[in-house]
């Protein structure tokens, strides 16, 4: 009887440790997520608070990028909390959430691509910038981005229909909801790999082309050196953002590989750290970069972040 009571005590202690780990992980990740969401939402509100933000193409593109990142952050944390609370969703609900996350993940690199080309035109063709980069053309580019991303989601849905769901005992999932468990079948996995490669290689080539184009243009005597330097730094930041977004797409496969090597406690702790650094932080980087660097956004953003206690300074820079 003493052996039985001792084993029960060990089981209870183990359950308490697991519960403590889950609660700690949820708190540690939810606090920065709430802060990042607050900053992003404030930035979105800021980009709609002044006419200059609504009438300038790069700010309209920034709003589109920031909106996609904010939705992606909220969805990823929702799925994370489901996993921490051990809530197993049904396949349709999980499929809807992961497809919506896939939509926003596709929008971010495509928007970075268009933003990089806009900076390239601004530096290399300054006289034609106002005729090429108009609000109307920017709106068309955003519609194309959303249409292409929606087409990717539709393709994924069609691939999901090939799976024999009728052979399943239940639509209830037996594991946590991630994109890996929704890639049902080899064709779906192959398409996913091919699409990610084409998407990020294309965005990387476009940003690199814009970067080197700006460097070459900066050597010209007719080019504004200060403007070229700012555009070059912006394009470098776009490239860093693209790499971070790409790393977030590798988050789930990396965890699957580590799950069979590490102990459960170490895996949970590593999962929490990687989730904050790889999945959450890159989605807030856009607000931090533009909110600090841009002289037009910064005073208005600080005004709203401080709950309007600070009066925004007047700035004429664009």
mmCIF file of C-alpha atoms in Angstrom:
data_model
loop_
_atom_site.group_PDB
_atom_site.id
_atom_site.type_symbol
_atom_site.label_atom_id
_atom_site.label_comp_id
_atom_site.label_asym_id
_atom_site.label_seq_id
_atom_site.Cartn_x
_atom_site.Cartn_y
_atom_site.Cartn_z
ATOM 1 C CA UNK A 1 0.000 0.000 0.000
ATOM 2 C CA UNK A 2 2.909 2.338 0.705
ATOM 3 C CA UNK A 3 4.269 1.630 -2.798
ATOM 4 C CA UNK A 4 0.870 2.414 -4.309
ATOM 5 C CA UNK A 5 0.504 5.671 -2.389
ATOM 6 C CA UNK A 6 4.058 6.649 -3.333
ATOM 7 C CA UNK A 7 3.390 6.083 -7.047
ATOM 8 C CA UNK A 8 0.176 8.087 -6.787
ATOM 9 C CA UNK A 9 2.103 10.915 -5.146
ATOM 10 C CA UNK A 10 4.688 10.838 -7.949
ATOM 11 C CA UNK A 11 1.939 10.933 -10.575
ATOM 12 C CA UNK A 12 0.291 13.848 -8.802
ATOM 13 C CA UNK A 13 3.604 15.697 -8.574
ATOM 14 C CA UNK A 14 4.247 15.054 -12.257
ATOM 15 C CA UNK A 15 0.831 16.385 -13.172
ATOM 16 C CA UNK A 16 1.406 19.466 -11.060
ATOM 17 C CA UNK A 17 4.743 20.111 -12.781
ATOM 18 C CA UNK A 18 3.119 19.739 -16.200
ATOM 19 C CA UNK A 19 0.305 22.079 -15.205
ATOM 20 C CA UNK A 20 2.782 24.625 -13.867
ATOM 21 C CA UNK A 21 4.802 24.429 -17.093
ATOM 22 C CA UNK A 22 1.677 25.002 -19.207
ATOM 23 C CA UNK A 23 0.480 27.935 -17.103
ATOM 24 C CA UNK A 24 3.945 29.513 -17.084
ATOM 25 C CA UNK A 25 4.285 29.094 -20.848
ATOM 26 C CA UNK A 26 0.856 30.602 -21.448
ATOM 27 C CA UNK A 27 1.596 33.625 -19.256
ATOM 28 C CA UNK A 28 5.101 34.179 -20.656
ATOM 29 C CA UNK A 29 3.834 34.150 -24.231
ATOM 30 C CA UNK A 30 0.494 35.904 -23.747
ATOM 31 C CA UNK A 31 1.977 39.003 -22.113
ATOM 32 C CA UNK A 32 4.335 39.889 -25.017
ATOM 33 C CA UNK A 33 1.651 38.895 -27.508
ATOM 34 C CA UNK A 34 -0.794 41.359 -25.922
ATOM 35 C CA UNK A 35 1.866 44.071 -25.980
ATOM 36 C CA UNK A 36 2.696 43.368 -29.630
ATOM 37 C CA UNK A 37 -0.976 43.304 -30.586
ATOM 38 C CA UNK A 38 -1.543 46.615 -28.817
ATOM 39 C CA UNK A 39 1.374 48.194 -30.699
ATOM 40 C CA UNK A 40 0.207 46.781 -34.031
ATOM 41 C CA UNK A 41 -3.400 47.850 -33.561
ATOM 42 C CA UNK A 42 -2.250 51.319 -32.501
ATOM 43 C CA UNK A 43 -0.049 51.473 -35.598
ATOM 44 C CA UNK A 44 -2.999 50.466 -37.784
ATOM 45 C CA UNK A 45 -5.101 53.184 -36.220
ATOM 46 C CA UNK A 46 -2.256 55.659 -36.718
ATOM 47 C CA UNK A 47 -2.055 54.840 -40.432
ATOM 48 C CA UNK A 48 -5.705 55.819 -40.783
ATOM 49 C CA UNK A 49 -5.601 58.915 -38.604
ATOM 50 C CA UNK A 50 -4.020 61.361 -41.065
ATOM 51 C CA UNK A 51 -4.731 62.091 -44.756
ATOM 52 C CA UNK A 52 -1.034 61.840 -45.605
ATOM 53 C CA UNK A 53 -1.030 58.172 -44.581
ATOM 54 C CA UNK A 54 -4.080 57.387 -46.719
ATOM 55 C CA UNK A 55 -2.783 59.288 -49.755
ATOM 56 C CA UNK A 56 0.799 57.965 -49.832
ATOM 57 C CA UNK A 57 1.398 54.602 -51.520
ATOM 58 C CA UNK A 58 4.099 53.305 -49.204
ATOM 59 C CA UNK A 59 1.910 53.946 -46.150
ATOM 60 C CA UNK A 60 -1.011 52.151 -47.799
ATOM 61 C CA UNK A 61 1.262 49.177 -48.502
ATOM 62 C CA UNK A 62 2.558 49.340 -44.938
ATOM 63 C CA UNK A 63 -1.017 49.176 -43.650
ATOM 64 C CA UNK A 64 -1.645 46.055 -45.743
ATOM 65 C CA UNK A 65 1.538 44.405 -44.443
ATOM 66 C CA UNK A 66 0.777 45.340 -40.850
ATOM 67 C CA UNK A 67 -2.814 44.104 -41.078
ATOM 68 C CA UNK A 68 -1.664 40.687 -42.348
ATOM 69 C CA UNK A 69 0.993 40.432 -39.630
ATOM 70 C CA UNK A 70 -1.513 41.341 -36.908
ATOM 71 C CA UNK A 71 -4.045 38.729 -38.036
ATOM 72 C CA UNK A 72 -1.272 36.140 -38.323
ATOM 73 C CA UNK A 73 -0.047 36.942 -34.804
ATOM 74 C CA UNK A 74 -3.532 36.628 -33.327
ATOM 75 C CA UNK A 75 -4.204 33.321 -35.114
ATOM 76 C CA UNK A 76 -0.873 31.774 -34.192
ATOM 77 C CA UNK A 77 -1.326 32.656 -30.531
ATOM 78 C CA UNK A 78 -4.873 31.334 -30.543
ATOM 79 C CA UNK A 79 -3.605 27.982 -31.841
ATOM 80 C CA UNK A 80 -0.792 28.084 -29.285
ATOM 81 C CA UNK A 81 -3.262 28.565 -26.427
ATOM 82 C CA UNK A 82 -5.369 25.684 -27.769
ATOM 83 C CA UNK A 83 -2.262 23.479 -27.643
ATOM 84 C CA UNK A 84 -1.305 24.633 -24.136
ATOM 85 C CA UNK A 85 -4.839 24.016 -22.847
ATOM 86 C CA UNK A 86 -4.877 20.639 -24.626
ATOM 87 C CA UNK A 87 -7.965 21.514 -26.673
ATOM 88 C CA UNK A 88 -8.256 19.258 -29.698
ATOM 89 C CA UNK A 89 -10.228 20.827 -32.516
ATOM 90 C CA UNK A 90 -12.145 19.161 -35.314
ATOM 91 C CA UNK A 91 -10.558 18.914 -38.751
ATOM 92 C CA UNK A 92 -12.893 21.513 -40.352
ATOM 93 C CA UNK A 93 -12.231 24.119 -37.636
ATOM 94 C CA UNK A 94 -8.492 23.484 -37.646
ATOM 95 C CA UNK A 95 -8.460 23.562 -41.448
ATOM 96 C CA UNK A 96 -10.246 26.920 -41.509
ATOM 97 C CA UNK A 97 -7.832 28.480 -38.996
ATOM 98 C CA UNK A 98 -4.698 27.158 -40.711
ATOM 99 C CA UNK A 99 -5.917 28.218 -44.167
ATOM 100 C CA UNK A 100 -6.624 31.705 -42.842
ATOM 101 C CA UNK A 101 -3.127 31.763 -41.358
ATOM 102 C CA UNK A 102 -1.746 30.614 -44.707
ATOM 103 C CA UNK A 103 -3.557 33.500 -46.413
ATOM 104 C CA UNK A 104 -1.946 36.126 -44.188
ATOM 105 C CA UNK A 105 1.462 34.418 -44.358
ATOM 106 C CA UNK A 106 1.398 34.692 -48.155
ATOM 107 C CA UNK A 107 0.344 38.342 -48.092
ATOM 108 C CA UNK A 108 3.339 39.479 -46.024
ATOM 109 C CA UNK A 109 6.213 38.520 -48.417
ATOM 110 C CA UNK A 110 4.231 39.690 -51.459
ATOM 111 C CA UNK A 111 3.632 43.076 -49.835
ATOM 112 C CA UNK A 112 7.333 43.330 -48.978
ATOM 113 C CA UNK A 113 8.068 42.613 -52.639
ATOM 114 C CA UNK A 114 5.849 45.473 -53.820
ATOM 115 C CA UNK A 115 7.199 47.831 -51.155
ATOM 116 C CA UNK A 116 10.757 47.095 -52.293
ATOM 117 C CA UNK A 117 9.899 47.803 -55.919
ATOM 118 C CA UNK A 118 8.266 51.068 -54.833
ATOM 119 C CA UNK A 119 11.504 52.154 -53.132
ATOM 120 C CA UNK A 120 13.464 51.135 -56.243
ATOM 121 C CA UNK A 121 11.281 53.296 -58.478
ATOM 122 C CA UNK A 122 11.472 56.200 -56.010
ATOM 123 C CA UNK A 123 15.283 56.253 -56.151
ATOM 124 C CA UNK A 124 16.059 55.092 -59.679
ATOM 125 C CA UNK A 125 13.187 56.847 -61.476
ATOM 126 C CA UNK A 126 12.328 59.839 -59.255
ATOM 127 C CA UNK A 127 10.781 61.855 -62.087
ATOM 128 C CA UNK A 128 8.391 59.041 -62.999
ATOM 129 C CA UNK A 129 7.654 57.951 -59.436
ATOM 130 C CA UNK A 130 4.486 60.024 -59.078
ATOM 131 C CA UNK A 131 3.077 58.687 -62.345
ATOM 132 C CA UNK A 132 3.986 55.025 -61.747
ATOM 133 C CA UNK A 133 3.336 54.738 -58.012
ATOM 134 C CA UNK A 134 -0.155 56.147 -57.639
ATOM 135 C CA UNK A 135 -2.866 55.333 -55.111
ATOM 136 C CA UNK A 136 -4.872 53.639 -57.866
ATOM 137 C CA UNK A 137 -1.942 51.441 -58.937
ATOM 138 C CA UNK A 138 -1.201 50.668 -55.303
ATOM 139 C CA UNK A 139 -4.803 49.577 -54.792
ATOM 140 C CA UNK A 140 -4.563 47.332 -57.853
ATOM 141 C CA UNK A 141 -1.344 45.794 -56.487
ATOM 142 C CA UNK A 142 -3.003 45.071 -53.132
ATOM 143 C CA UNK A 143 -5.997 43.464 -54.865
ATOM 144 C CA UNK A 144 -3.607 41.269 -56.885
ATOM 145 C CA UNK A 145 -1.774 40.285 -53.693
ATOM 146 C CA UNK A 146 -4.999 39.234 -51.964
ATOM 147 C CA UNK A 147 -6.266 37.460 -55.093
ATOM 148 C CA UNK A 148 -3.032 35.479 -55.474
ATOM 149 C CA UNK A 149 -3.055 34.568 -51.778
ATOM 150 C CA UNK A 150 -6.712 33.517 -52.010
ATOM 151 C CA UNK A 151 -5.895 31.370 -55.034
ATOM 152 C CA UNK A 152 -3.269 29.596 -52.956
ATOM 153 C CA UNK A 153 -5.860 28.932 -50.245
ATOM 154 C CA UNK A 154 -8.339 27.650 -52.826
ATOM 155 C CA UNK A 155 -5.707 25.269 -54.192
ATOM 156 C CA UNK A 156 -5.058 23.952 -50.700
ATOM 157 C CA UNK A 157 -8.791 23.393 -50.192
ATOM 158 C CA UNK A 158 -9.023 21.415 -53.436
ATOM 159 C CA UNK A 159 -6.077 19.275 -52.340
ATOM 160 C CA UNK A 160 -7.773 18.656 -48.997
ATOM 161 C CA UNK A 161 -10.875 17.342 -50.774
ATOM 162 C CA UNK A 162 -8.827 14.416 -52.113
ATOM 163 C CA UNK A 163 -8.389 13.037 -48.615
ATOM 164 C CA UNK A 164 -10.885 10.247 -47.727
ATOM 165 C CA UNK A 165 -12.433 11.858 -44.660
ATOM 166 C CA UNK A 166 -15.199 9.234 -44.718
ATOM 167 C CA UNK A 167 -12.645 6.634 -43.598
ATOM 168 C CA UNK A 168 -11.951 8.528 -40.387
ATOM 169 C CA UNK A 169 -13.604 7.296 -37.241
ATOM 170 C CA UNK A 170 -14.314 10.879 -36.194
ATOM 171 C CA UNK A 171 -13.631 14.424 -37.377
ATOM 172 C CA UNK A 172 -12.175 15.116 -33.942
ATOM 173 C CA UNK A 173 -8.397 15.580 -34.164
ATOM 174 C CA UNK A 174 -6.174 13.433 -31.963
ATOM 175 C CA UNK A 175 -3.341 15.937 -31.934
ATOM 176 C CA UNK A 176 -2.819 19.685 -31.731
ATOM 177 C CA UNK A 177 -3.923 21.867 -34.601
ATOM 178 C CA UNK A 178 -0.948 22.834 -36.768
ATOM 179 C CA UNK A 179 -0.417 23.213 -40.472
ATOM 180 C CA UNK A 180 1.533 19.947 -40.547
ATOM 181 C CA UNK A 181 -1.507 17.843 -39.657
ATOM 182 C CA UNK A 182 -3.627 19.556 -42.303
ATOM 183 C CA UNK A 183 -1.232 18.658 -45.120
ATOM 184 C CA UNK A 184 -3.037 15.415 -45.792
ATOM 185 C CA UNK A 185 -1.435 13.408 -48.564
ATOM 186 C CA UNK A 186 1.821 13.643 -50.557
ATOM 187 C CA UNK A 187 0.419 16.017 -53.184
ATOM 188 C CA UNK A 188 -0.543 18.533 -50.521
ATOM 189 C CA UNK A 189 2.928 18.365 -48.954
ATOM 190 C CA UNK A 190 4.698 18.686 -52.304
ATOM 191 C CA UNK A 191 2.543 21.655 -53.282
ATOM 192 C CA UNK A 192 3.200 23.349 -49.964
ATOM 193 C CA UNK A 193 6.982 22.991 -50.302
ATOM 194 C CA UNK A 194 6.978 24.148 -53.922
ATOM 195 C CA UNK A 195 4.775 27.161 -53.213
ATOM 196 C CA UNK A 196 6.871 28.319 -50.252
ATOM 197 C CA UNK A 197 10.083 27.982 -52.285
ATOM 198 C CA UNK A 198 8.698 29.913 -55.265
ATOM 199 C CA UNK A 199 7.145 32.587 -53.053
ATOM 200 C CA UNK A 200 10.182 33.365 -50.926
ATOM 201 C CA UNK A 201 12.722 32.976 -53.727
ATOM 202 C CA UNK A 202 10.721 35.426 -55.864
ATOM 203 C CA UNK A 203 10.423 37.912 -53.007
ATOM 204 C CA UNK A 204 14.107 37.521 -52.160
ATOM 205 C CA UNK A 205 15.168 38.089 -55.780
ATOM 206 C CA UNK A 206 12.943 41.179 -56.091
ATOM 207 C CA UNK A 207 14.248 42.722 -52.865
ATOM 208 C CA UNK A 208 17.875 41.935 -53.781
ATOM 209 C CA UNK A 209 17.382 43.378 -57.262
ATOM 210 C CA UNK A 210 15.922 46.549 -55.766
ATOM 211 C CA UNK A 211 18.772 46.782 -53.263
ATOM 212 C CA UNK A 212 21.545 46.491 -55.839
ATOM 213 C CA UNK A 213 19.637 48.799 -58.185
ATOM 214 C CA UNK A 214 19.566 51.453 -55.465
ATOM 215 C CA UNK A 215 23.300 50.984 -54.807
ATOM 216 C CA UNK A 216 24.104 51.483 -58.486
ATOM 217 C CA UNK A 217 21.815 54.508 -58.706
ATOM 218 C CA UNK A 218 23.435 56.033 -55.605
ATOM 219 C CA UNK A 219 26.704 56.337 -57.512
ATOM 220 C CA UNK A 220 25.048 58.590 -60.051
ATOM 221 C CA UNK A 221 25.623 62.314 -59.603
ATOM 222 C CA UNK A 222 21.949 63.081 -60.239
ATOM 223 C CA UNK A 223 20.683 60.854 -57.423
ATOM 224 C CA UNK A 224 19.823 62.211 -53.996
ATOM 225 C CA UNK A 225 22.426 60.546 -51.756
ATOM 226 C CA UNK A 226 20.367 60.839 -48.567
ATOM 227 C CA UNK A 227 17.271 59.371 -50.223
ATOM 228 C CA UNK A 228 19.305 56.513 -51.730
ATOM 229 C CA UNK A 229 20.881 55.736 -48.346
ATOM 230 C CA UNK A 230 17.491 55.610 -46.623
ATOM 231 C CA UNK A 231 16.066 53.403 -49.389
ATOM 232 C CA UNK A 232 19.049 51.057 -49.133
ATOM 233 C CA UNK A 233 18.605 50.690 -45.369
ATOM 234 C CA UNK A 234 14.869 50.136 -45.827
ATOM 235 C CA UNK A 235 15.488 47.391 -48.381
ATOM 236 C CA UNK A 236 17.947 45.693 -46.038
ATOM 237 C CA UNK A 237 15.269 45.725 -43.351
ATOM 238 C CA UNK A 238 12.787 44.258 -45.840
ATOM 239 C CA UNK A 239 15.245 41.435 -46.509
ATOM 240 C CA UNK A 240 15.591 40.785 -42.774
ATOM 241 C CA UNK A 241 11.798 40.774 -42.417
ATOM 242 C CA UNK A 242 11.518 38.281 -45.268
ATOM 243 C CA UNK A 243 14.056 35.972 -43.619
ATOM 244 C CA UNK A 244 12.175 36.150 -40.322
ATOM 245 C CA UNK A 245 8.867 35.348 -42.028
ATOM 246 C CA UNK A 246 10.543 32.415 -43.767
ATOM 247 C CA UNK A 247 11.897 31.169 -40.438
ATOM 248 C CA UNK A 248 8.373 31.292 -38.983
ATOM 249 C CA UNK A 249 7.163 28.923 -41.736
ATOM 250 C CA UNK A 250 9.826 26.432 -40.589
ATOM 251 C CA UNK A 251 8.685 26.677 -36.964
ATOM 252 C CA UNK A 252 6.395 23.633 -36.938
ATOM 253 C CA UNK A 253 8.723 21.265 -38.892
ATOM 254 C CA UNK A 254 11.605 22.242 -36.592
ATOM 255 C CA UNK A 255 9.543 21.445 -33.516
ATOM 256 C CA UNK A 256 8.498 18.093 -34.990
ATOM 257 C CA UNK A 257 12.163 17.195 -35.463
ATOM 258 C CA UNK A 258 13.122 18.282 -31.936
ATOM 259 C CA UNK A 259 10.198 16.536 -30.247
ATOM 260 C CA UNK A 260 11.792 13.114 -30.744
ATOM 261 C CA UNK A 261 15.187 14.193 -29.394
ATOM 262 C CA UNK A 262 14.555 16.341 -26.323
ATOM 263 C CA UNK A 263 12.828 15.481 -23.078
ATOM 264 C CA UNK A 264 9.339 16.836 -22.615
ATOM 265 C CA UNK A 265 10.265 19.558 -20.104
ATOM 266 C CA UNK A 266 13.159 20.827 -22.229
ATOM 267 C CA UNK A 267 10.997 20.669 -25.350
ATOM 268 C CA UNK A 268 8.197 22.729 -23.760
ATOM 269 C CA UNK A 269 10.645 25.385 -22.582
ATOM 270 C CA UNK A 270 12.395 25.531 -25.954
ATOM 271 C CA UNK A 271 9.027 25.684 -27.686
ATOM 272 C CA UNK A 272 8.053 28.744 -25.611
ATOM 273 C CA UNK A 273 11.307 30.565 -26.386
ATOM 274 C CA UNK A 274 11.192 29.772 -30.107
ATOM 275 C CA UNK A 275 7.536 30.713 -30.320
ATOM 276 C CA UNK A 276 8.169 34.203 -28.927
ATOM 277 C CA UNK A 277 11.356 34.806 -30.951
ATOM 278 C CA UNK A 278 10.417 33.164 -34.265
ATOM 279 C CA UNK A 279 6.646 33.482 -34.463
ATOM 280 C CA UNK A 280 5.580 36.491 -32.375
ATOM 281 C CA UNK A 281 8.426 38.999 -32.561
ATOM 282 C CA UNK A 282 8.768 39.125 -36.395
ATOM 283 C CA UNK A 283 5.092 40.094 -36.649
ATOM 284 C CA UNK A 284 5.710 43.149 -34.482
ATOM 285 C CA UNK A 285 8.993 44.094 -36.144
ATOM 286 C CA UNK A 286 7.218 46.038 -38.878
ATOM 287 C CA UNK A 287 5.599 48.400 -36.349
ATOM 288 C CA UNK A 288 8.844 48.887 -34.471
ATOM 289 C CA UNK A 289 10.855 49.598 -37.628
ATOM 290 C CA UNK A 290 8.516 52.122 -39.187
ATOM 291 C CA UNK A 291 7.266 53.535 -35.919
ATOM 292 C CA UNK A 292 10.805 54.481 -34.881
ATOM 293 C CA UNK A 293 12.469 55.291 -38.227
ATOM 294 C CA UNK A 294 9.746 57.189 -40.056
ATOM 295 C CA UNK A 295 9.666 60.852 -39.037
ATOM 296 C CA UNK A 296 6.045 61.232 -40.144
ATOM 297 C CA UNK A 297 4.694 58.191 -38.293
ATOM 298 C CA UNK A 298 6.737 58.431 -35.094
ATOM 299 C CA UNK A 299 5.151 61.515 -33.430
ATOM 300 C CA UNK A 300 1.606 60.379 -34.269
ATOM 301 C CA UNK A 301 2.299 56.813 -33.112
ATOM 302 C CA UNK A 302 3.810 57.996 -29.816
ATOM 303 C CA UNK A 303 0.802 60.257 -29.355
ATOM 304 C CA UNK A 304 -1.602 57.309 -29.633
ATOM 305 C CA UNK A 305 0.596 54.903 -27.635
ATOM 306 C CA UNK A 306 0.645 57.405 -24.778
ATOM 307 C CA UNK A 307 -3.159 57.567 -24.898
ATOM 308 C CA UNK A 308 -3.028 61.045 -26.423
ATOM 309 C CA UNK A 309 -1.306 62.629 -23.441
ATOM 310 C CA UNK A 310 1.494 63.776 -25.738
ATOM 311 C CA UNK A 311 0.776 66.228 -28.499
ATOM 312 C CA UNK A 312 2.212 65.037 -31.843
ATOM 313 C CA UNK A 313 4.941 67.228 -33.245
ATOM 314 C CA UNK A 314 4.335 68.731 -36.656
ATOM 315 C CA UNK A 315 6.429 67.005 -39.310
ATOM 316 C CA UNK A 316 6.509 67.682 -43.021
ATOM 317 C CA UNK A 317 8.745 64.791 -44.013
ATOM 318 C CA UNK A 318 7.319 62.022 -46.137
#
